[in-house]
mmCIF file of C-alpha atoms in Angstrom:
data_model
loop_
_atom_site.group_PDB
_atom_site.id
_atom_site.type_symbol
_atom_site.label_atom_id
_atom_site.label_comp_id
_atom_site.label_asym_id
_atom_site.label_seq_id
_atom_site.Cartn_x
_atom_site.Cartn_y
_atom_site.Cartn_z
ATOM 1 C CA UNK X 1 13.932 65.628 100.414
ATOM 2 C CA UNK X 2 16.592 68.376 101.760
ATOM 3 C CA UNK X 3 19.259 66.728 103.483
ATOM 4 C CA UNK X 4 19.314 67.645 106.813
ATOM 5 C CA UNK X 5 20.030 66.464 110.169
ATOM 6 C CA UNK X 6 16.451 66.290 110.870
ATOM 7 C CA UNK X 7 15.396 64.154 107.886
ATOM 8 C CA UNK X 8 18.343 61.856 109.066
ATOM 9 C CA UNK X 9 17.468 61.321 112.696
ATOM 10 C CA UNK X 10 13.532 60.603 111.236
ATOM 11 C CA UNK X 11 14.890 57.783 109.542
ATOM 12 C CA UNK X 12 17.153 56.282 112.030
ATOM 13 C CA UNK X 13 13.864 55.967 114.211
ATOM 14 C CA UNK X 14 13.294 53.144 112.121
ATOM 15 C CA UNK X 15 16.591 51.535 112.736
ATOM 16 C CA UNK X 16 15.731 49.888 115.960
ATOM 17 C CA UNK X 17 13.529 47.257 114.524
ATOM 18 C CA UNK X 18 16.484 45.791 112.940
ATOM 19 C CA UNK X 19 17.334 44.318 116.621
ATOM 20 C CA UNK X 20 14.034 42.735 116.773
ATOM 21 C CA UNK X 21 14.166 41.167 113.514
ATOM 22 C CA UNK X 22 17.719 39.701 114.737
ATOM 23 C CA UNK X 23 16.201 38.403 117.552
ATOM 24 C CA UNK X 24 13.860 36.395 115.201
ATOM 25 C CA UNK X 25 16.519 35.212 113.206
ATOM 26 C CA UNK X 26 17.629 33.094 116.531
ATOM 27 C CA UNK X 27 14.920 30.704 115.916
ATOM 28 C CA UNK X 28 15.962 29.868 112.714
ATOM 29 C CA UNK X 29 19.308 28.019 111.121
ATOM 30 C CA UNK X 30 20.520 30.991 109.449
ATOM 31 C CA UNK X 31 24.237 30.959 110.455
ATOM 32 C CA UNK X 32 25.431 34.005 112.837
ATOM 33 C CA UNK X 33 21.962 34.770 114.121
ATOM 34 C CA UNK X 34 23.064 34.107 117.428
ATOM 35 C CA UNK X 35 26.420 35.248 117.680
ATOM 36 C CA UNK X 36 24.767 38.764 116.291
ATOM 37 C CA UNK X 37 22.079 38.364 118.906
ATOM 38 C CA UNK X 38 24.116 37.491 121.824
ATOM 39 C CA UNK X 39 26.315 40.507 120.583
ATOM 40 C CA UNK X 40 23.409 42.999 120.863
ATOM 41 C CA UNK X 41 22.837 41.842 124.242
ATOM 42 C CA UNK X 42 26.394 42.383 125.516
ATOM 43 C CA UNK X 43 26.162 45.854 123.904
ATOM 44 C CA UNK X 44 22.774 46.621 125.597
ATOM 45 C CA UNK X 45 20.180 45.801 123.475
ATOM 46 C CA UNK X 46 16.565 48.277 123.500
ATOM 47 C CA UNK X 47 15.105 45.527 125.998
ATOM 48 C CA UNK X 48 11.510 47.559 125.807
ATOM 49 C CA UNK X 49 11.522 46.901 121.317
ATOM 50 C CA UNK X 50 12.338 43.410 122.469
ATOM 51 C CA UNK X 51 9.424 42.342 124.980
ATOM 52 C CA UNK X 52 6.996 44.781 123.344
ATOM 53 C CA UNK X 53 5.504 42.816 119.994
ATOM 54 C CA UNK X 54 3.410 39.821 119.832
ATOM 55 C CA UNK X 55 6.747 37.846 118.229
ATOM 56 C CA UNK X 56 6.676 34.522 117.765
ATOM 57 C CA UNK X 57 4.564 33.704 115.031
ATOM 58 C CA UNK X 58 6.520 36.536 113.318
ATOM 59 C CA UNK X 59 9.856 35.417 113.496
ATOM 60 C CA UNK X 60 8.270 32.827 111.035
ATOM 61 C CA UNK X 61 8.080 35.336 108.541
ATOM 62 C CA UNK X 62 11.180 36.685 108.951
ATOM 63 C CA UNK X 63 12.647 33.343 108.766
ATOM 64 C CA UNK X 64 10.905 32.554 105.348
ATOM 65 C CA UNK X 65 11.544 36.699 104.168
ATOM 66 C CA UNK X 66 15.410 35.915 104.668
ATOM 67 C CA UNK X 67 15.398 32.561 102.883
ATOM 68 C CA UNK X 68 13.031 33.442 99.690
ATOM 69 C CA UNK X 69 15.395 36.325 99.166
ATOM 70 C CA UNK X 70 18.166 33.993 99.001
ATOM 71 C CA UNK X 71 16.580 31.722 96.854
ATOM 72 C CA UNK X 72 15.849 34.912 94.143
ATOM 73 C CA UNK X 73 19.371 36.309 94.749
ATOM 74 C CA UNK X 74 20.965 32.760 93.999
ATOM 75 C CA UNK X 75 19.081 32.323 91.370
ATOM 76 C CA UNK X 76 19.694 35.866 89.379
ATOM 77 C CA UNK X 77 23.551 34.675 89.081
ATOM 78 C CA UNK X 78 24.618 37.996 90.342
ATOM 79 C CA UNK X 79 27.501 38.295 92.097
ATOM 80 C CA UNK X 80 27.323 41.913 93.124
ATOM 81 C CA UNK X 81 24.793 42.788 95.098
ATOM 82 C CA UNK X 82 23.833 46.060 97.231
ATOM 83 C CA UNK X 83 21.716 45.510 100.476
ATOM 84 C CA UNK X 84 19.651 48.454 101.458
ATOM 85 C CA UNK X 85 18.883 49.328 105.104
ATOM 86 C CA UNK X 86 20.897 45.895 105.838
ATOM 87 C CA UNK X 87 20.624 46.384 109.547
ATOM 88 C CA UNK X 88 21.482 43.559 111.597
ATOM 89 C CA UNK X 89 21.250 40.837 108.991
ATOM 90 C CA UNK X 90 24.011 38.145 108.420
ATOM 91 C CA UNK X 91 23.509 37.676 104.754
ATOM 92 C CA UNK X 92 26.511 39.755 103.543
ATOM 93 C CA UNK X 93 29.038 38.270 106.374
ATOM 94 C CA UNK X 94 28.139 34.589 105.326
ATOM 95 C CA UNK X 95 28.355 35.655 101.237
ATOM 96 C CA UNK X 96 31.319 37.353 100.935
ATOM 97 C CA UNK X 97 32.680 34.101 103.259
ATOM 98 C CA UNK X 98 31.609 31.608 101.110
ATOM 99 C CA UNK X 99 32.235 32.934 97.677
ATOM 100 C CA UNK X 100 35.434 35.284 97.141
ATOM 101 C CA UNK X 101 33.733 36.214 93.790
ATOM 102 C CA UNK X 102 31.057 38.004 95.503
ATOM 103 C CA UNK X 103 31.203 41.609 96.196
ATOM 104 C CA UNK X 104 29.008 42.686 99.061
ATOM 105 C CA UNK X 105 27.853 46.090 99.508
ATOM 106 C CA UNK X 106 25.982 46.771 102.770
ATOM 107 C CA UNK X 107 24.156 50.126 103.200
ATOM 108 C CA UNK X 108 22.585 51.961 105.996
ATOM 109 C CA UNK X 109 22.079 55.048 107.973
ATOM 110 C CA UNK X 110 25.054 56.077 110.206
ATOM 111 C CA UNK X 111 23.614 55.411 113.941
ATOM 112 C CA UNK X 112 22.869 51.647 112.618
ATOM 113 C CA UNK X 113 25.833 51.280 110.680
ATOM 114 C CA UNK X 114 27.701 52.083 113.719
ATOM 115 C CA UNK X 115 26.113 49.549 115.600
ATOM 116 C CA UNK X 116 26.643 47.107 113.109
ATOM 117 C CA UNK X 117 30.485 47.485 113.209
ATOM 118 C CA UNK X 118 30.265 46.941 116.597
ATOM 119 C CA UNK X 119 28.570 43.600 116.595
ATOM 120 C CA UNK X 120 30.511 42.622 113.850
ATOM 121 C CA UNK X 121 33.589 43.220 116.006
ATOM 122 C CA UNK X 122 32.692 41.276 118.386
ATOM 123 C CA UNK X 123 31.828 38.442 116.348
ATOM 124 C CA UNK X 124 34.106 38.469 113.689
ATOM 125 C CA UNK X 125 36.945 41.326 114.310
ATOM 126 C CA UNK X 126 38.549 40.586 110.944
ATOM 127 C CA UNK X 127 36.049 40.834 107.683
ATOM 128 C CA UNK X 128 35.993 39.855 104.220
ATOM 129 C CA UNK X 129 37.826 42.316 102.061
ATOM 130 C CA UNK X 130 35.102 41.920 99.350
ATOM 131 C CA UNK X 131 32.507 42.503 102.294
ATOM 132 C CA UNK X 132 32.080 46.954 102.183
ATOM 133 C CA UNK X 133 30.018 48.428 105.194
ATOM 134 C CA UNK X 134 28.675 52.154 103.572
ATOM 135 C CA UNK X 135 27.006 54.842 105.268
ATOM 136 C CA UNK X 136 23.827 56.001 103.020
ATOM 137 C CA UNK X 137 20.451 56.348 102.834
ATOM 138 C CA UNK X 138 18.127 54.502 100.122
ATOM 139 C CA UNK X 139 16.304 58.022 99.472
ATOM 140 C CA UNK X 140 19.858 59.873 98.177
ATOM 141 C CA UNK X 141 21.016 58.402 94.939
ATOM 142 C CA UNK X 142 24.399 59.893 95.210
ATOM 143 C CA UNK X 143 25.062 58.133 98.341
ATOM 144 C CA UNK X 144 24.113 54.523 96.617
ATOM 145 C CA UNK X 145 26.070 55.733 94.036
ATOM 146 C CA UNK X 146 29.283 56.197 96.179
ATOM 147 C CA UNK X 147 28.476 52.568 97.619
ATOM 148 C CA UNK X 148 28.791 51.405 94.085
ATOM 149 C CA UNK X 149 32.242 52.226 93.453
ATOM 150 C CA UNK X 150 33.157 48.953 94.959
ATOM 151 C CA UNK X 151 31.325 47.360 91.743
ATOM 152 C CA UNK X 152 33.056 46.759 88.521
ATOM 153 C CA UNK X 153 30.786 48.787 85.838
ATOM 154 C CA UNK X 154 31.191 45.496 83.245
ATOM 155 C CA UNK X 155 29.048 43.321 85.909
ATOM 156 C CA UNK X 156 25.486 43.486 86.860
ATOM 157 C CA UNK X 157 24.133 44.086 90.312
ATOM 158 C CA UNK X 158 21.326 42.937 92.496
ATOM 159 C CA UNK X 159 19.845 45.367 94.744
ATOM 160 C CA UNK X 160 17.807 43.665 97.868
ATOM 161 C CA UNK X 161 16.324 44.673 101.086
ATOM 162 C CA UNK X 162 13.980 43.647 103.781
ATOM 163 C CA UNK X 163 11.933 45.424 105.862
ATOM 164 C CA UNK X 164 12.339 48.905 104.755
ATOM 165 C CA UNK X 165 9.477 50.189 102.396
ATOM 166 C CA UNK X 166 6.664 49.643 104.980
ATOM 167 C CA UNK X 167 8.287 52.394 106.859
ATOM 168 C CA UNK X 168 8.153 54.426 103.831
ATOM 169 C CA UNK X 169 5.577 56.936 102.150
ATOM 170 C CA UNK X 170 4.235 55.926 98.588
ATOM 171 C CA UNK X 171 6.375 59.155 97.502
ATOM 172 C CA UNK X 172 9.526 57.868 99.420
ATOM 173 C CA UNK X 173 8.784 54.884 97.555
ATOM 174 C CA UNK X 174 8.686 56.127 94.378
ATOM 175 C CA UNK X 175 12.095 57.920 95.075
ATOM 176 C CA UNK X 176 13.772 54.519 96.387
ATOM 177 C CA UNK X 177 12.151 53.093 93.097
ATOM 178 C CA UNK X 178 13.933 55.837 91.070
ATOM 179 C CA UNK X 179 17.188 55.709 92.529
ATOM 180 C CA UNK X 180 17.257 51.820 91.956
ATOM 181 C CA UNK X 181 15.806 52.053 88.460
ATOM 182 C CA UNK X 182 18.666 54.522 87.983
ATOM 183 C CA UNK X 183 21.656 51.834 89.333
ATOM 184 C CA UNK X 184 20.190 49.287 87.044
ATOM 185 C CA UNK X 185 20.259 51.339 83.905
ATOM 186 C CA UNK X 186 23.633 51.823 84.745
ATOM 187 C CA UNK X 187 24.707 48.512 86.096
ATOM 188 C CA UNK X 188 21.640 46.135 85.048
ATOM 189 C CA UNK X 189 20.629 43.374 86.968
ATOM 190 C CA UNK X 190 17.464 43.032 89.536
ATOM 191 C CA UNK X 191 15.717 44.166 92.143
ATOM 192 C CA UNK X 192 14.881 41.866 94.483
ATOM 193 C CA UNK X 193 12.207 42.732 98.129
ATOM 194 C CA UNK X 194 9.740 41.373 100.110
ATOM 195 C CA UNK X 195 8.745 44.415 101.099
ATOM 196 C CA UNK X 196 5.100 44.157 99.504
ATOM 197 C CA UNK X 197 2.959 44.755 102.943
ATOM 198 C CA UNK X 198 -0.400 44.382 102.125
ATOM 199 C CA UNK X 199 -3.454 46.137 104.053
ATOM 200 C CA UNK X 200 -5.143 42.884 105.045
ATOM 201 C CA UNK X 201 -1.609 41.987 107.310
ATOM 202 C CA UNK X 202 -2.020 45.650 109.115
ATOM 203 C CA UNK X 203 -5.731 45.173 111.260
ATOM 204 C CA UNK X 204 -4.629 48.394 113.422
ATOM 205 C CA UNK X 205 -4.841 48.355 117.270
ATOM 206 C CA UNK X 206 -1.907 47.082 119.222
ATOM 207 C CA UNK X 207 1.098 46.320 116.853
ATOM 208 C CA UNK X 208 0.230 48.989 114.553
ATOM 209 C CA UNK X 209 0.239 51.827 117.716
ATOM 210 C CA UNK X 210 3.535 49.932 119.060
ATOM 211 C CA UNK X 211 5.273 50.480 115.802
ATOM 212 C CA UNK X 212 4.259 54.295 115.478
ATOM 213 C CA UNK X 213 5.665 54.667 119.237
ATOM 214 C CA UNK X 214 8.888 53.145 118.531
ATOM 215 C CA UNK X 215 9.318 54.045 114.837
ATOM 216 C CA UNK X 216 7.257 57.168 114.713
ATOM 217 C CA UNK X 217 5.431 56.013 110.988
ATOM 218 C CA UNK X 218 1.912 54.785 110.841
ATOM 219 C CA UNK X 219 2.239 51.640 108.671
ATOM 220 C CA UNK X 220 -1.043 51.504 107.385
ATOM 221 C CA UNK X 221 -0.729 54.435 104.953
ATOM 222 C CA UNK X 222 2.119 52.762 103.177
ATOM 223 C CA UNK X 223 0.404 49.440 102.679
ATOM 224 C CA UNK X 224 -0.848 47.947 99.416
ATOM 225 C CA UNK X 225 -4.406 47.199 99.173
ATOM 226 C CA UNK X 226 -3.767 43.872 97.514
ATOM 227 C CA UNK X 227 -1.021 42.322 95.765
ATOM 228 C CA UNK X 228 -2.339 43.776 92.164
ATOM 229 C CA UNK X 229 -1.871 47.307 93.178
ATOM 230 C CA UNK X 230 1.834 46.539 94.701
ATOM 231 C CA UNK X 231 2.354 44.943 91.285
ATOM 232 C CA UNK X 232 0.850 48.367 89.133
ATOM 233 C CA UNK X 233 2.705 50.502 91.348
ATOM 234 C CA UNK X 234 6.025 49.080 90.581
ATOM 235 C CA UNK X 235 5.254 48.566 86.710
ATOM 236 C CA UNK X 236 4.318 52.419 87.244
ATOM 237 C CA UNK X 237 8.046 52.849 88.178
ATOM 238 C CA UNK X 238 9.325 51.029 84.925
ATOM 239 C CA UNK X 239 9.926 47.530 86.318
ATOM 240 C CA UNK X 240 8.799 43.756 85.380
ATOM 241 C CA UNK X 241 7.548 42.308 88.288
ATOM 242 C CA UNK X 242 7.566 38.864 89.064
ATOM 243 C CA UNK X 243 5.592 37.662 92.231
ATOM 244 C CA UNK X 244 6.592 34.560 94.067
ATOM 245 C CA UNK X 245 4.576 33.610 97.409
ATOM 246 C CA UNK X 246 6.624 33.085 100.893
ATOM 247 C CA UNK X 247 4.926 29.621 100.845
ATOM 248 C CA UNK X 248 8.047 28.536 98.467
ATOM 249 C CA UNK X 249 10.047 28.305 101.179
ATOM 250 C CA UNK X 250 8.073 26.770 103.766
ATOM 251 C CA UNK X 251 9.839 23.592 104.066
ATOM 252 C CA UNK X 252 12.895 24.970 104.595
ATOM 253 C CA UNK X 253 11.956 26.934 107.523
ATOM 254 C CA UNK X 254 12.991 25.401 110.925
ATOM 255 C CA UNK X 255 11.696 28.126 113.426
ATOM 256 C CA UNK X 256 7.773 26.626 113.411
ATOM 257 C CA UNK X 257 8.146 23.798 115.472
ATOM 258 C CA UNK X 258 10.829 25.321 117.862
ATOM 259 C CA UNK X 259 7.853 28.410 118.803
ATOM 260 C CA UNK X 260 5.085 25.712 118.367
ATOM 261 C CA UNK X 261 3.175 27.268 115.466
ATOM 262 C CA UNK X 262 0.732 25.024 114.049
ATOM 263 C CA UNK X 263 0.832 24.136 109.683
ATOM 264 C CA UNK X 264 -2.330 25.962 109.822
ATOM 265 C CA UNK X 265 -0.732 29.015 111.644
ATOM 266 C CA UNK X 266 1.947 28.775 109.652
ATOM 267 C CA UNK X 267 -0.117 29.031 106.070
ATOM 268 C CA UNK X 268 -1.554 32.223 107.296
ATOM 269 C CA UNK X 269 1.665 34.350 108.203
ATOM 270 C CA UNK X 270 3.114 33.356 104.880
ATOM 271 C CA UNK X 271 0.871 34.994 103.027
ATOM 272 C CA UNK X 272 3.523 37.577 101.748
ATOM 273 C CA UNK X 273 5.284 38.051 98.524
ATOM 274 C CA UNK X 274 8.858 38.520 97.185
ATOM 275 C CA UNK X 275 9.121 40.754 94.179
ATOM 276 C CA UNK X 276 11.830 39.718 91.310
ATOM 277 C CA UNK X 277 11.909 42.632 89.532
ATOM 278 C CA UNK X 278 13.909 44.130 86.021
ATOM 279 C CA UNK X 279 13.831 47.241 84.203
ATOM 280 C CA UNK X 280 11.391 46.664 81.176
ATOM 281 C CA UNK X 281 13.125 47.120 77.913
ATOM 282 C CA UNK X 282 13.218 50.923 76.509
ATOM 283 C CA UNK X 283 11.852 52.661 79.868
ATOM 284 C CA UNK X 284 12.189 55.650 79.598
ATOM 285 C CA UNK X 285 12.647 56.489 83.295
ATOM 286 C CA UNK X 286 9.653 58.303 83.500
ATOM 287 C CA UNK X 287 7.963 57.765 86.927
ATOM 288 C CA UNK X 288 3.527 57.015 86.432
ATOM 289 C CA UNK X 289 2.235 57.997 89.596
ATOM 290 C CA UNK X 290 0.077 55.705 92.115
#
């Protein structure tokens, strides 16, 4: 893929969805969520985006997605963390503040990263020294390698992201997977992602059209038929895959009663998965196409 301003602009159209996700976190008990949303409102949040989507039940999913990543990130034991397309997530700030041994690197496109820095400046003028904010595109290996200069080569890493892959074509997913595989061959470690969007969750109609209008992406073309197809895809990239249901963190969620979501509705919306992936031993790096 050519490294052009046009290509970067294409992906930056996806960045505003970070504002919508940040709004959703305010219904959770995730620290700094309200402060981040207040800061973005002060800066002039895109009101069209924030009033576009059918929001409340999706906010429960956002909370579950965040918390299940945290669960398996903690279980992995890694303290060197690379978060791709980090948007307005508070995770890096929280982890860096709470654990001096953590070395946290956030990567995002230039425009989104500048917004993140502006938001953080309003709520936390002095950032922890172990939190690093880096410009970079998940599709560009050299940019990711530059971001990992903050890491100790003798320690393994965890690569995470949430809400990224659904906006990427399968060819782009392969490119991201290849880049992460390269980093894990160099450092060792794990790839954790909840971005396993299944066709059953994308029914067309208003939500697809709204997403396409805002981001320029038709997400229906980027979904997996089912979780088995998703597993085969990532296995073809050289990874072993552990699939875990969002329902594992159901009892940790505080947003459902706040927005009036019934237990039955919650069960249906928590039909997502987080994949915890490690490189298969002896994998050559050859990509097996879907």
